CSV table of C-alpha atoms in Angstrom, one decimal:
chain,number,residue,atom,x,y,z
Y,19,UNK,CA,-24.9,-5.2,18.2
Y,20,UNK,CA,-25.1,-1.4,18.7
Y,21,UNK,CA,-21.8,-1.4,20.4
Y,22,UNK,CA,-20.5,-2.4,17.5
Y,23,UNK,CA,-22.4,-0.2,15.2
Y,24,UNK,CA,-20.7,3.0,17.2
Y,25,UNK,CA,-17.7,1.5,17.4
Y,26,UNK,CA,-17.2,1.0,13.3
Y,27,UNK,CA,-18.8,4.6,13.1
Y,28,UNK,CA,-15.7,5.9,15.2
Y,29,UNK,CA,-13.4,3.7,13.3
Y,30,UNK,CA,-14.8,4.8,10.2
Y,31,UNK,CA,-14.1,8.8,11.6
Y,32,UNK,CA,-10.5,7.8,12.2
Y,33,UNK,CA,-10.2,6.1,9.1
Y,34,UNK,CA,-11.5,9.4,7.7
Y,35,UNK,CA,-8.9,11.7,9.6
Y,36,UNK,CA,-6.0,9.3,8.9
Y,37,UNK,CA,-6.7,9.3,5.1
Y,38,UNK,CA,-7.2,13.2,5.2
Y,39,UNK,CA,-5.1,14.3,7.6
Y,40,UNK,CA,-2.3,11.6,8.7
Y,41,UNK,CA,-3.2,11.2,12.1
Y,42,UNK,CA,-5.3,10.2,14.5
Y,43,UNK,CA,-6.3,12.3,17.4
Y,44,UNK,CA,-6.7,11.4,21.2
Y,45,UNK,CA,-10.6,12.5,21.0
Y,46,UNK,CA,-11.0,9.5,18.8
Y,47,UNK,CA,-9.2,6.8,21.0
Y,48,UNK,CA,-11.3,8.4,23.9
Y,49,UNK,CA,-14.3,8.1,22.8
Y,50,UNK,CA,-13.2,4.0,21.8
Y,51,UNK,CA,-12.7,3.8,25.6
Y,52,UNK,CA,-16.0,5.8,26.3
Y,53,UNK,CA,-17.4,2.4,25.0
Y,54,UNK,CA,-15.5,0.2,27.5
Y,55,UNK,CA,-18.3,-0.2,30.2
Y,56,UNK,CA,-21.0,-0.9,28.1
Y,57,UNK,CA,-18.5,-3.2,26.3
Y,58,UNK,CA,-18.0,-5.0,29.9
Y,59,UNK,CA,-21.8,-5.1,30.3
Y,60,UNK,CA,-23.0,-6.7,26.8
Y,61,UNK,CA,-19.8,-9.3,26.5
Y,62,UNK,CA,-19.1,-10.3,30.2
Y,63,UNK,CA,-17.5,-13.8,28.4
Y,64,UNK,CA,-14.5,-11.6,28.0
Y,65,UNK,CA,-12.4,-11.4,31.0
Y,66,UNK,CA,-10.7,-7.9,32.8
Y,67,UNK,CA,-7.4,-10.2,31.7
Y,68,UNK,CA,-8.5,-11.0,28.6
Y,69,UNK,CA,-9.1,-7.4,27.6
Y,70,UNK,CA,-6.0,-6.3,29.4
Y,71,UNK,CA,-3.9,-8.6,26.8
Y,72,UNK,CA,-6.3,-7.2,24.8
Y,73,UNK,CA,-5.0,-3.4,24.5
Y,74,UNK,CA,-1.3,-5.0,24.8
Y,75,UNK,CA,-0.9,-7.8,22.6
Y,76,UNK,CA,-0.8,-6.0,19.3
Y,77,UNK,CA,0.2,-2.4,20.3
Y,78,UNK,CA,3.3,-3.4,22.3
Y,79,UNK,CA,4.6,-5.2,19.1
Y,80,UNK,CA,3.7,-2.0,17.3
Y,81,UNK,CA,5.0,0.6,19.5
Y,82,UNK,CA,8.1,-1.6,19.4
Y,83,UNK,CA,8.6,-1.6,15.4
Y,84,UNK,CA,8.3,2.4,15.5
Y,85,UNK,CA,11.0,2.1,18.2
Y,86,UNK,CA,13.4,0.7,15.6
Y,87,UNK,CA,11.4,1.7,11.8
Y,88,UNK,CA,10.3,5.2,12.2
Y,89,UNK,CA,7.3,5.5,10.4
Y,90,UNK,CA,6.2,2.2,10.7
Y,91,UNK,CA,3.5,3.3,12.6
Y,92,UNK,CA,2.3,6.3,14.1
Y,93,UNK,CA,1.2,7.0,17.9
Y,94,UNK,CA,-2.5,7.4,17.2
Y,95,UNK,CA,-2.2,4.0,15.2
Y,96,UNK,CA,-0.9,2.3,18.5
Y,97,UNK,CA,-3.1,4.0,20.8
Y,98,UNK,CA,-6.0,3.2,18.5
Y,99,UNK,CA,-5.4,-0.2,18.4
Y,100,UNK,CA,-4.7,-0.7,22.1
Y,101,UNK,CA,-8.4,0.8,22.9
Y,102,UNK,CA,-10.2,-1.8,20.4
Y,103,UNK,CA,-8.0,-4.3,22.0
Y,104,UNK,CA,-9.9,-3.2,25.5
Y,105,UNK,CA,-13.4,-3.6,23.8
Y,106,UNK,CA,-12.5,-6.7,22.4
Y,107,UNK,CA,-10.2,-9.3,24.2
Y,108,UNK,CA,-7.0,-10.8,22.7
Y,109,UNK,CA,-8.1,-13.5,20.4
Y,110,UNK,CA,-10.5,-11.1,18.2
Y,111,UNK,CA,-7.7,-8.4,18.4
Y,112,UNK,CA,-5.4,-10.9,16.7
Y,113,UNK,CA,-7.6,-11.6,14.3
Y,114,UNK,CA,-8.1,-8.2,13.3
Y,115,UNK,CA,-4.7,-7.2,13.3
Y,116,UNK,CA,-4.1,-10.2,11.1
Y,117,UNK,CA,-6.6,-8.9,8.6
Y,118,UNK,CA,-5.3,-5.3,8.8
Y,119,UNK,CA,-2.3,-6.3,8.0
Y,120,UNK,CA,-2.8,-8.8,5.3
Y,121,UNK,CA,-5.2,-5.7,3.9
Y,122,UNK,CA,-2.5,-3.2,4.1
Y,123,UNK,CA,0.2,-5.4,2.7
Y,124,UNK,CA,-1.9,-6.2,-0.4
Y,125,UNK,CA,-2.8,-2.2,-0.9
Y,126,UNK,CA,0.8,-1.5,-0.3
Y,127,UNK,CA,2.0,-4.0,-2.9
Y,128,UNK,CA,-0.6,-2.7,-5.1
Y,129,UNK,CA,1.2,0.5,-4.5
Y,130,UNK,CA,4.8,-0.6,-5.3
Y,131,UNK,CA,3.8,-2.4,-8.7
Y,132,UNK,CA,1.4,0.7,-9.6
Y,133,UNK,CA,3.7,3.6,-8.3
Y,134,UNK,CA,7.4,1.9,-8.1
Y,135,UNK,CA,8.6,1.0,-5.0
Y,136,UNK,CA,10.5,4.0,-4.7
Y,137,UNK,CA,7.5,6.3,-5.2
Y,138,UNK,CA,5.6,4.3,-2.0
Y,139,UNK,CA,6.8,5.9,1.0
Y,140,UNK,CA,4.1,5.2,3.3
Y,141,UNK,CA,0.5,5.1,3.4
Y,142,UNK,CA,-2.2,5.6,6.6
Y,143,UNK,CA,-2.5,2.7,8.8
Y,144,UNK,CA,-5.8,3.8,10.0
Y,145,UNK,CA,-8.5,2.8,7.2
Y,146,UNK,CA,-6.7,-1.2,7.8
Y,147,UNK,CA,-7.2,-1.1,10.7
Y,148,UNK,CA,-11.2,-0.2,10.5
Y,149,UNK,CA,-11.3,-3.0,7.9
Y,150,UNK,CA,-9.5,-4.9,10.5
Y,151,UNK,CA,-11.7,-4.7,13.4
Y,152,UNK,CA,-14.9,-4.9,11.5
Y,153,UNK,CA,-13.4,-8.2,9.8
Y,154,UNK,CA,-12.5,-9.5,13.3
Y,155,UNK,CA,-15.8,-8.7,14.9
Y,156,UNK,CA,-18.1,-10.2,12.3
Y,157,UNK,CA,-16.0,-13.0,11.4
Y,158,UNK,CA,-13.0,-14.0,14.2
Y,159,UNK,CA,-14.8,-16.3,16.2
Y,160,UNK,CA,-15.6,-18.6,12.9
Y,161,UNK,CA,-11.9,-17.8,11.6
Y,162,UNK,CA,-10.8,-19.0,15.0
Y,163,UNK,CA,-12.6,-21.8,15.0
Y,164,UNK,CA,-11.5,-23.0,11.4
Y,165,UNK,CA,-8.0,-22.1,12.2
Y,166,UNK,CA,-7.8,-24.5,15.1
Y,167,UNK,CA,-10.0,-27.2,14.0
């Protein structure tokens, strides 16, 4: 449980520095990873493979849109997510990506019908993505199990 205490307290710091000031730094992605052994030592049910397709499976696809929508996301948002993939496997990394986005679509439609769509550039990623992984931590092995029941 403490791993996941300090990891939603760094989450919660880049959350902080992407509202504030757009990005998030490589300290903060380090210190994600600084969590990787003792994440190997308290979950040993997820595999070296598992947490491989962990850091891939949803920062490929998103270091793939910002090939072709600039914008769309931002390096630190990539990297960020590819070091909670690490901590914790592919499946719960889906299902937090699911949530941030469904979160961040909803605040971003919010947005458009508050602020016209053509006042709504963009917004930070990095707050959905906290809301993401503490959604997928505490609730993706019950959303997994409903979703394939």
């Amino acid at each position: 449980m403490w791993l996941y205490v300090i990891l939603f307290g760094i989450l919660a710091a880049a959350a902080a520095m992407d509202i504030k000031k757009r990005e998030i730094s490589n300290q903060i992605c380090a210190a994600v990873l600084l969590l990787l052994l003792p994440a190997c030592l308290c979950r040993p049910g997820v595999s070296f493979a598992d947490r491989i397709a962990g850091g891939l499976c949803v920062s490929t696809p998103m270091f793939l849109i910002s090939l072709f929508r600039k914008g769309a996301f931002g390096g630190g948002d990539i990297k960020l997510t590819a070091c909670c993939g690490m901590i914790l496997g592919w499946k719960i990394t889906m299902v937090s990506m699911i949530f941030a986005v469904l979160s961040g679509g909803i605040w971003g439609a919010g947005l458009m019908v508050l602020c016209g769509k053509e006042k709504v550039q963009d917004f930070p990623f990095g707050p959905f993505l906290f809301l993401g992984v503490m959604a997928g931590v505490l609730f993706g092995d019950a959303f997994l199990t409903w979703f394939f029941a």
